[in-house]
Coordinates of C-alpha atoms in Angstrom, one line a residue:
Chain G
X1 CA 0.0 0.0 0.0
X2 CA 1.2 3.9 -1.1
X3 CA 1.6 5.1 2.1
X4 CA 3.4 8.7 0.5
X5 CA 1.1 11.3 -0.4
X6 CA 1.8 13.9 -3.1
X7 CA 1.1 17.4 -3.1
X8 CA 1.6 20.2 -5.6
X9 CA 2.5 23.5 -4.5
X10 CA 2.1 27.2 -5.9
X11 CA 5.7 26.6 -6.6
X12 CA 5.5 25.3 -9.2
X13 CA 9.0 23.4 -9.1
X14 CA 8.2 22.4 -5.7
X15 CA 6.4 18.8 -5.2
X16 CA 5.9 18.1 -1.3
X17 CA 5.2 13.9 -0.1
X18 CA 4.2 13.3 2.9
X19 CA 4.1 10.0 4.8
X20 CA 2.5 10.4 8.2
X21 CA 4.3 13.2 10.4
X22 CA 7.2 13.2 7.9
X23 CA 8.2 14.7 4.7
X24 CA 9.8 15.5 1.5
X25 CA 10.2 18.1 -1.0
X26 CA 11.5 17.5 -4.3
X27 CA 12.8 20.4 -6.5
X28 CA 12.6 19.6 -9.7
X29 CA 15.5 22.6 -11.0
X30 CA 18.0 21.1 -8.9
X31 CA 16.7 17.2 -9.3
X32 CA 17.1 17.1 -5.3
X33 CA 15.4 15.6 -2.7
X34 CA 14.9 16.8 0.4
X35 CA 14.1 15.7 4.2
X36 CA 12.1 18.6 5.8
X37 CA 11.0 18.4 9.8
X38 CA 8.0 19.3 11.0
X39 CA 9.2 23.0 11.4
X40 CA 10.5 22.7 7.7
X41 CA 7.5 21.9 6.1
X42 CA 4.9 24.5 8.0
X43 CA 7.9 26.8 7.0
X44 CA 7.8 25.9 3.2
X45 CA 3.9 26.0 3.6
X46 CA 3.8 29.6 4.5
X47 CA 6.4 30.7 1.9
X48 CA 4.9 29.1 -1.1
X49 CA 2.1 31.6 -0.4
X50 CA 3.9 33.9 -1.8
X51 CA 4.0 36.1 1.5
X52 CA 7.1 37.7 2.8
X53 CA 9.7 36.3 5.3
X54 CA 7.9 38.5 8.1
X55 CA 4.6 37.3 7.3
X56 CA 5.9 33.2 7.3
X57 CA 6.8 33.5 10.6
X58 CA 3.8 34.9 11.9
X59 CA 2.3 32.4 10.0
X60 CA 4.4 29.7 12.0
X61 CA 4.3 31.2 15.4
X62 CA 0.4 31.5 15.3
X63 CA 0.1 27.8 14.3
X64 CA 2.9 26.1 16.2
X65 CA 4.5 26.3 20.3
X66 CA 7.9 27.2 18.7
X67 CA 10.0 30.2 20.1
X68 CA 10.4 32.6 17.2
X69 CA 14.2 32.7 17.8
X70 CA 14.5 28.8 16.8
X71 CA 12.1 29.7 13.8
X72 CA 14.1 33.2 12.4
X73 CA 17.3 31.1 12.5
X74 CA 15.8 28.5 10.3
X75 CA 14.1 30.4 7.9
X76 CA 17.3 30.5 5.7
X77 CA 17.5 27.1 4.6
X78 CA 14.0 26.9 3.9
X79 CA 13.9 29.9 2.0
X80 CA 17.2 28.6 0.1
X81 CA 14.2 25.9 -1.5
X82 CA 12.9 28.5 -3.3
X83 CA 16.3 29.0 -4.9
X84 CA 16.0 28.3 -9.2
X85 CA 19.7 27.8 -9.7
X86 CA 20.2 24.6 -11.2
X87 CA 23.0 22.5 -9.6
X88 CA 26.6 23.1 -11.1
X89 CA 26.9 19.2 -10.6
X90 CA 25.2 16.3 -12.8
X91 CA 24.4 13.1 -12.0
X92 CA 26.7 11.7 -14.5
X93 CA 29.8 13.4 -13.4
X94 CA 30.0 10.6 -11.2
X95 CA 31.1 7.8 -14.3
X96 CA 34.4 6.9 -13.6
X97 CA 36.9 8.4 -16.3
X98 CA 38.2 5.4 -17.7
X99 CA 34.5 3.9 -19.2
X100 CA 34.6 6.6 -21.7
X101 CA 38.3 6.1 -22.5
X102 CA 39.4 4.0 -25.1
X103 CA 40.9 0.0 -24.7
X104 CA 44.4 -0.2 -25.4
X105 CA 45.2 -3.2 -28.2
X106 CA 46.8 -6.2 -25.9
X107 CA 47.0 -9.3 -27.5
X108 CA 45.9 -12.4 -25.6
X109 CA 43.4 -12.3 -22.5
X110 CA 42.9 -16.0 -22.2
X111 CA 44.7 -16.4 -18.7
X112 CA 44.3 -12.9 -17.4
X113 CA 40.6 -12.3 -18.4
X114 CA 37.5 -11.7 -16.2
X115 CA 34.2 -11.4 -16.1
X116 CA 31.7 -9.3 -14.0
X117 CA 28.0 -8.9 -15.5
X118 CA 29.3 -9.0 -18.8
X119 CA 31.9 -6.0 -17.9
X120 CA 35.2 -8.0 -19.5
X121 CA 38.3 -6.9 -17.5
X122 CA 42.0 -8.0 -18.5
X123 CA 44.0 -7.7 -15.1
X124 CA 48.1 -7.3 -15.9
X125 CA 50.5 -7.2 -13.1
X126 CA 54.0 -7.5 -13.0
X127 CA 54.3 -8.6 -9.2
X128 CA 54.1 -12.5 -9.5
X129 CA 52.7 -13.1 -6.0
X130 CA 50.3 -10.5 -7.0
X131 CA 49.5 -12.1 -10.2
X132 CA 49.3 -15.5 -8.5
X133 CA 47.0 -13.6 -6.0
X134 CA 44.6 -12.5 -8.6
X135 CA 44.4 -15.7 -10.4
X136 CA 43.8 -17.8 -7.2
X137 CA 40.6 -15.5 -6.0
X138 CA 39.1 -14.7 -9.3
X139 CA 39.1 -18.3 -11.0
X140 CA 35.4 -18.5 -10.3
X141 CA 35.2 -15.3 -12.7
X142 CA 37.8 -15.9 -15.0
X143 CA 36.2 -16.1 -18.8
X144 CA 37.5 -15.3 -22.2
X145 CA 36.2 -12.6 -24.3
X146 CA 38.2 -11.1 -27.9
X147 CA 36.4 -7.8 -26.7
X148 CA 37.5 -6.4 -23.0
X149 CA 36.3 -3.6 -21.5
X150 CA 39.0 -3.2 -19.0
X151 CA 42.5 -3.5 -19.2
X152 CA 44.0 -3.0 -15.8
X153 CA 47.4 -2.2 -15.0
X154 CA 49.2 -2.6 -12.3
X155 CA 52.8 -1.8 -12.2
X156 CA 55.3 -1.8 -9.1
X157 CA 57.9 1.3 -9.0
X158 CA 59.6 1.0 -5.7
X159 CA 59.7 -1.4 -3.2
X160 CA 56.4 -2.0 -2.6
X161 CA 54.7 0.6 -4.1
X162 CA 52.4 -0.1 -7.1
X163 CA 50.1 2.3 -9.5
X164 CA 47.5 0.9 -10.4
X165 CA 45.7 2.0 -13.9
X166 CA 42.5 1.6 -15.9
X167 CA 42.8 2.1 -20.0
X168 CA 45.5 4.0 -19.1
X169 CA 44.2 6.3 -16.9
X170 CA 45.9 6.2 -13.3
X171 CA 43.8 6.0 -10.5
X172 CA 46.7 5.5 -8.1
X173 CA 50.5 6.0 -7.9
X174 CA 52.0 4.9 -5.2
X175 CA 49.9 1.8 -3.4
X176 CA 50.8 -0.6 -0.6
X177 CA 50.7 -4.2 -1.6
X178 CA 48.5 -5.1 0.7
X179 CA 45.6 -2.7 -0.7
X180 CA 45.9 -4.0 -3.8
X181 CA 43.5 -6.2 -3.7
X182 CA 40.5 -4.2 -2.3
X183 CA 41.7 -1.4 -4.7
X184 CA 41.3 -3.8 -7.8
X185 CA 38.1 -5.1 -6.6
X186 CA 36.0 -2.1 -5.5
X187 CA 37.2 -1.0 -8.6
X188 CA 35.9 -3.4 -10.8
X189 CA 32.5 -3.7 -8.8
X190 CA 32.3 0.0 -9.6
X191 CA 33.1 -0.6 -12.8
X192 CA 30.4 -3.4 -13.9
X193 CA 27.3 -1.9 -12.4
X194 CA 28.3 1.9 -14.1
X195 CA 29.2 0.1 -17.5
X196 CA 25.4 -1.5 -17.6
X197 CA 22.3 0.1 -17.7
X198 CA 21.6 0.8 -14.4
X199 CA 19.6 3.3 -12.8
X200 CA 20.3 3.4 -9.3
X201 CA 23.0 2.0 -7.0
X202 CA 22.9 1.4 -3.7
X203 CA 25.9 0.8 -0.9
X204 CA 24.7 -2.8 0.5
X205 CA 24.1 -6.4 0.1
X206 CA 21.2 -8.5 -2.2
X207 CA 20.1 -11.9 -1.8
X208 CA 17.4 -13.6 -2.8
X209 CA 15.9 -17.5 -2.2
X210 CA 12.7 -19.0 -3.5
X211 CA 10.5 -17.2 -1.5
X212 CA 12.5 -12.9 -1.8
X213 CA 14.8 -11.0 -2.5
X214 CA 16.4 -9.2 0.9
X215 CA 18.5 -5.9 0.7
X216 CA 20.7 -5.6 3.1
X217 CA 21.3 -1.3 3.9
X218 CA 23.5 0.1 6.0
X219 CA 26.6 2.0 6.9
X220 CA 30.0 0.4 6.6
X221 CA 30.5 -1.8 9.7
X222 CA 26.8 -2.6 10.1
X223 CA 27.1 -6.1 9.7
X224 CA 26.1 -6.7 6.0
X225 CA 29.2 -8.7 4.5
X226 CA 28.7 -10.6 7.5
X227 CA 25.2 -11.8 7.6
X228 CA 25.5 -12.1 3.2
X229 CA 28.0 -14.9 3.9
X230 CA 26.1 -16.3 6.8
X231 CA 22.8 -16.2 4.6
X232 CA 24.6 -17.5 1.6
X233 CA 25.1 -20.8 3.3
X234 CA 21.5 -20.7 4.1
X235 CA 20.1 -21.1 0.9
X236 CA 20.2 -17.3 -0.1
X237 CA 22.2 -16.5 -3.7
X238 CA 23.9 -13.2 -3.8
X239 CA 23.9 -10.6 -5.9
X240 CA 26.7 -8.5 -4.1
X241 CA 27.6 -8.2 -0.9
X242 CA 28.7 -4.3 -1.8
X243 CA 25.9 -2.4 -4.1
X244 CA 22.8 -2.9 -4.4
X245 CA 22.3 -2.1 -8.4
X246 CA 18.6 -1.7 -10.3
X247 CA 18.1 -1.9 -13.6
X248 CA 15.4 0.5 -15.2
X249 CA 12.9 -1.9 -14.6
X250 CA 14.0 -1.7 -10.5
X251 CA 15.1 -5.6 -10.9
X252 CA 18.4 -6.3 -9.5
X253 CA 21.9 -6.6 -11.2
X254 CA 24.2 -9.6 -9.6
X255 CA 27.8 -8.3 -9.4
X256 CA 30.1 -12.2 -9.3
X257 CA 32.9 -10.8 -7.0
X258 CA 34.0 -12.2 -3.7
X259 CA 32.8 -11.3 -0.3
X260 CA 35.0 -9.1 1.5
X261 CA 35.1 -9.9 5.1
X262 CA 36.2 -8.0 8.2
X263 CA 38.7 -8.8 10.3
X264 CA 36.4 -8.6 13.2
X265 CA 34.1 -11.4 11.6
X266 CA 36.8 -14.0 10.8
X267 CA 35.9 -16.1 14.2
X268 CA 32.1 -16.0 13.8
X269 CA 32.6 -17.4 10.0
X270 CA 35.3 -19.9 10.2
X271 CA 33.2 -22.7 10.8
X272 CA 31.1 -22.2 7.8
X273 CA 34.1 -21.2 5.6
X274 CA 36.6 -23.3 6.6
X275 CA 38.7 -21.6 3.4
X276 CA 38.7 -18.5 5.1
X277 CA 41.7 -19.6 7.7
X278 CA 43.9 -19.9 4.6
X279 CA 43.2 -16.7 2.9
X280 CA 45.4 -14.0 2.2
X281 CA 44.6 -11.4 4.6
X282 CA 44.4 -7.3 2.9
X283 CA 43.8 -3.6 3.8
X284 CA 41.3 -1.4 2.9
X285 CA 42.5 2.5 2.4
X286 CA 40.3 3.1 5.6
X287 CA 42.4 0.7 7.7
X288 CA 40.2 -2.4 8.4
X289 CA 41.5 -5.7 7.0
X290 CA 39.8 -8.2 5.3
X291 CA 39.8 -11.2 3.9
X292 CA 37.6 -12.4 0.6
X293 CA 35.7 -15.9 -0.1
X294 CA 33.0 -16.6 -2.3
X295 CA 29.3 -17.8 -1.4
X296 CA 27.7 -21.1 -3.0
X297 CA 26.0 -19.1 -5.6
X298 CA 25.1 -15.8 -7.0
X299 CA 21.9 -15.1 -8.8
X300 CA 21.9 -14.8 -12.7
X301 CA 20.6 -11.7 -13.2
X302 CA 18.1 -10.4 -14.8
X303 CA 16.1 -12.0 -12.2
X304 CA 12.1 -12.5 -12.5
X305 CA 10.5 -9.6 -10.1
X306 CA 10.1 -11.6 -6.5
X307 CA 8.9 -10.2 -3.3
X308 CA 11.5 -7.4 -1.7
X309 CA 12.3 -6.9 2.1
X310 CA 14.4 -4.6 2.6
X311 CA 16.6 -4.9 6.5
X312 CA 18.8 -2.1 8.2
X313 CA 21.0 -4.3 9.9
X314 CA 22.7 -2.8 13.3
X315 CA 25.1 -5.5 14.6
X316 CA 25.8 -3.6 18.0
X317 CA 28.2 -6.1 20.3
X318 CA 26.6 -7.9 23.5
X319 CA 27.6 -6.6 27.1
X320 CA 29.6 -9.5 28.7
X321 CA 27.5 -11.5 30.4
X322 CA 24.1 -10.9 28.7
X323 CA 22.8 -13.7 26.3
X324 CA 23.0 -12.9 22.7
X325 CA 19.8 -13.2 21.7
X326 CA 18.9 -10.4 24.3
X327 CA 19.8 -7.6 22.3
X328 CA 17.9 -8.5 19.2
X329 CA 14.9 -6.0 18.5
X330 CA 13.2 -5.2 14.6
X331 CA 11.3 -1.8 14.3
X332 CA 9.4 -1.2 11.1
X333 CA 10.8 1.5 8.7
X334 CA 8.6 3.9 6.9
X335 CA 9.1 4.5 3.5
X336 CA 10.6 7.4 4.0
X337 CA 13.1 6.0 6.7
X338 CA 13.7 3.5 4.3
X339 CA 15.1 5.8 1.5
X340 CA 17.2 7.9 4.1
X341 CA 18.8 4.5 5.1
X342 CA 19.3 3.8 1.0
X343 CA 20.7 7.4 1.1
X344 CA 22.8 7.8 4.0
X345 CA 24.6 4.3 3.4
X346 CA 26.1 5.5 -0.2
X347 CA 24.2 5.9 -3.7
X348 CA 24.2 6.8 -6.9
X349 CA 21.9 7.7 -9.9
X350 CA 22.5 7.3 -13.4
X351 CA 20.2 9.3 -15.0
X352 CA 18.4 12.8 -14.5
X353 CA 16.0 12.5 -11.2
X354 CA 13.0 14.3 -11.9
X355 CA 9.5 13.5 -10.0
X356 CA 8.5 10.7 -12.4
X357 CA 11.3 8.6 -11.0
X358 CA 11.2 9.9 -7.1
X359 CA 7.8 8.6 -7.8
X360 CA 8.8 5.2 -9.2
X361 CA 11.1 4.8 -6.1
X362 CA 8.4 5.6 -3.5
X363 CA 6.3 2.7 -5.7
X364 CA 9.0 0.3 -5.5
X365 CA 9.5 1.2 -1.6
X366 CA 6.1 0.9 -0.6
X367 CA 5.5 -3.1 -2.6
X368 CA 8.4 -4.2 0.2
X369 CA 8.4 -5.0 4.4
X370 CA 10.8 -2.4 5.2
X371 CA 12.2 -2.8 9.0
X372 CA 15.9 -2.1 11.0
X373 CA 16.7 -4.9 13.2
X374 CA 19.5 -4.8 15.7
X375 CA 20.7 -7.8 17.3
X376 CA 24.2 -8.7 19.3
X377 CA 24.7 -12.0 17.3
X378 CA 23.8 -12.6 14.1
X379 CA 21.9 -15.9 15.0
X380 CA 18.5 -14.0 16.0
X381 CA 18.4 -12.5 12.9
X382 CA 19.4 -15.5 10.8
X383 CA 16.6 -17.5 12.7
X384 CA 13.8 -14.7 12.0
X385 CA 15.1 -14.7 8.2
X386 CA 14.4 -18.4 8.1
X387 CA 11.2 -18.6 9.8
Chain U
X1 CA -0.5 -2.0 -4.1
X2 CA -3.1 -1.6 -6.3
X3 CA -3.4 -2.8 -10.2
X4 CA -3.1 0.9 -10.7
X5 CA 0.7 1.3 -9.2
X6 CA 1.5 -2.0 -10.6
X7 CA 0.5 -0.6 -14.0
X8 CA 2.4 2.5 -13.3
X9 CA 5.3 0.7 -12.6
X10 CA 5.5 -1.1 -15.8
X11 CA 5.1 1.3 -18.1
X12 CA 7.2 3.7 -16.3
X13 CA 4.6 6.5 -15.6
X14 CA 4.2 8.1 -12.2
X15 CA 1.4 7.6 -9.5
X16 CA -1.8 9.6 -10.7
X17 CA -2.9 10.8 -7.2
X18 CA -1.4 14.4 -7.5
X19 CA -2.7 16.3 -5.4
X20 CA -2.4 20.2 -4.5
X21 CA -2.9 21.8 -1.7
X22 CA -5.7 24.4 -2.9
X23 CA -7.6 25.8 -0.4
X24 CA -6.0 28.3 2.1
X25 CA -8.4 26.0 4.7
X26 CA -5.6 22.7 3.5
X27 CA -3.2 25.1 3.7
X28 CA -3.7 26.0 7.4
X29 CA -4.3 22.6 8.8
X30 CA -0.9 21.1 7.4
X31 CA 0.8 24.2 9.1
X32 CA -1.3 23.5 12.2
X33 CA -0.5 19.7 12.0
X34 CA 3.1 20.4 11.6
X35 CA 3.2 23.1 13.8
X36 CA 2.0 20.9 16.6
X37 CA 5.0 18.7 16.1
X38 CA 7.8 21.2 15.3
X39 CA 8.3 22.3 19.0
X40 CA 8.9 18.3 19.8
X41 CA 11.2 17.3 16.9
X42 CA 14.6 18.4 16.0
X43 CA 14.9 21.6 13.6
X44 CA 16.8 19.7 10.4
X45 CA 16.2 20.0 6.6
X46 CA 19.0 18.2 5.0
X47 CA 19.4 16.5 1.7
X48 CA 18.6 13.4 1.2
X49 CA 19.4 13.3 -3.1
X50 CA 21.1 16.0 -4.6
X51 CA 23.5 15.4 -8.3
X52 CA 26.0 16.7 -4.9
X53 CA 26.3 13.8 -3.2
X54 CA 25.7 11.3 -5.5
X55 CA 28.4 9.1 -6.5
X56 CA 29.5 5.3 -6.1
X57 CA 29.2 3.9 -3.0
X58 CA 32.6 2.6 -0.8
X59 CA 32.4 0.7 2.3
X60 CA 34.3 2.4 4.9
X61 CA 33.2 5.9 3.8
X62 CA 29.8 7.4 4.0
X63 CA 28.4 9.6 1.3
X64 CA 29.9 12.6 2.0
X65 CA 33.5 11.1 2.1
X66 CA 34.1 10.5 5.6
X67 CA 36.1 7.6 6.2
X68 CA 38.0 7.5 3.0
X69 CA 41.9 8.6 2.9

């Protein structure tokens, strides 16, 4: 059921939803969405009767308990909505530099070729361990293709110290070994979703079994890789453990790269992936090690439509002493508190947003159980998933 | 969801339940309702989707950059 409301205003690039005691407004100039509070919106309302600034917040006082202080100082941003300047920025400004640049000729890819939604990428390095690296984890994507999309270059210039380039642009000159890894394969995630006809991306995990498709939201260190592996061994296929990519028809792209796992979660998944203990281990350029392994299955996308649920997982450690399942609590999310999750986490769009769309992702919202649940071991949540 | 949004959905075209907020009578019971809950809720009007902050998503940094090196 819809549960967003939409109203025109006298503005007429202004479009205001509403979903209960929350709201939106969507400026259709700047093809941005915004989240307004309560004070926001009887702000906006006031304004968009064309009145002056004095007038608004007599307007407000009159109709709410606020102090006209707190209202005065917040009449700036509000009024900035009325602002017609389009942004400077574009949505596509975003593609990274080398999809548009050309592939350099290279004259076999049989050993060194990979495959990631049918983005081929040719991976050359002249570190052997790195090469041997590369070969051992991305066997399960390795696939010949004459055309490539990618050739990737990775070169070593000091002592270890690498640069690492994509059809000959450089995206970095002077890496560690040990990020060379997470470097290559956030790349080439990036990489396959932007070269495909996608129209959103999303920073978390997709799964689906016979019976839905879950997506996994939520801030780095949230738990997502985490519970993707543990799912994965539960009958669950991925589709990326990473981004969460939709096609124009809002189905969702798989993205056949592996897991990348935490140091923090290596205990809780050694049991299930006995592998794991013999894995090289790697840094991310934000510090945190990890370690990669690949689920059972991924999904071949597209994917017929199936029934979404969307979970904000917040893995929040137990107290010592307390039982784990003690912790575990699931709150329903609004639409709205849905999208500011999808938002807040990481995201991109591919194409203009204008209200058609906004509307097309309150639609595809609204058809799914929406809900955070926060838990101190992973177990509750794998049991409720199950059930 | 009703046949309608479903429809909508596949051929691409938005919801038709625009609305607009007409009558200064609408007007002044949205300000009232929201009114009523302003002096309870946090002052805040931030952007959710802006061309600004779109951009691909990286664990270990959040969408405005913090995290990353």
């Amino acid at each position: 059921m819809m549960t967003v409301t939409k109203f025109s205003l006298n503005t007429d690039y202004l479009t205001l939803f509403v979903e209960n005691d929350s709201a939106l407004v969507f400026h259709h100039i700047k093809q941005s969405l915004f989240h307004l509070s309560p004070l926001s919106v009887s702000l906006l309302l006031a304004l968009d009767q064309g009145v002056s600034e004095q007038q608004a917040i007599q307007q407000v006082l009159k109709a709410s308990d606020c102090r006209q202080v707190d209202i005065e100082s917040h009449l700036a941003s509000v009024s900035d909505l009325f602002n017609k300047q389009p942004q400077e920025k574009h949505y596509l400004a975003e593609q990274y530099p080398e999809i548009s640049r050309p592939v350099p000729e290279i004259d076999s890819c049989s050993s060194k070729c990979y495959c990631v939604n049918d983005s081929y990428f040719v991976i050359e390095a002249d570190s052997v361990a790195f090469t041997d690296e590369v070969s051992r984890l991305l066997a399960p994507c390795r696939k010949h293709n004459k055309l490539i999309d990618f050739y990737v270059e990775i070169r070593q210039h000091s002592d270890h110290r690498f640069s690492f380039s994509c059809n000959g642009y450089c995206i970095e000159q002077s890496l560690p070994y040990e990020q060379l890894m997470p470097e290559l394969i956030e790349r080439m995630q990036v990489l396959a979703y932007q070269k495909s006809d996608y129209l959103f991306c999303f920073h978390g995990a997709a799964l689906k079994n016979s019976n839905q498709c879950l997506l996994l939201p939520g801030v780095s260190g949230a738990g997502k890789s985490t519970l993707a592996a543990q799912l994965a061994q539960r009958g669950f296929a991925l589709y990326s453990d990473e981004m969460m990519v939709l096609d124009p028809d809002f189905n969702l792209i798989s993205l056949a790269l592996p897991i990348a796992v935490k140091s923090g979660s290596w205990p809780v998944l050694t049991a299930e992936y006995p592998s794991l203990a013999k894995q090289s281990a790697w840094r991310k350029q934000d510090g945190r090690v990890v370690k990669y392994l690949w689920p059972q299955q991924f999904v071949v996308s597209p994917t017929p439509s199936c029934q979404m649920r969307l979970i904000n997982p917040e893995f929040t450690a137990a107290e010592q002493g307390s039982e784990c399942n003690e912790g575990f609590q699931e709150q329903p999310l609004t639409v709205i508190e849905a999208l500011a999750v999808l938002t807040q986490s990481g995201y991109q769009v591919h194409q203009k947003l204008d209200i058609n769309l906004v509307e097309r992702l309150f639609v595809f919202l609204s058809r799914m159980t929406r809900s955070r649940m926060q838990y101190a071991c992973s177990n509750s949540v794998l049991e409720k998933l199950s059930s | 969801m009703s046949q309608q949004q479903e429809q909508s959905i596949k051929q691409n075209q938005p919801l038709a339940d625009a609305s607009h907020i007409e009558t200064d009578e609408q007007r002044r019971r949205f300000m009232e309702k929201f009114g009523k809950l302003a002096a309870i809720t946090p002052i805040a009007l931030t952007t959710m989707m802006s061309p600004a902050n779109s951009a691909p998503p990286r664990s270990g940094c959040n969408r405005n950059g913090k995290g990353c090196r």
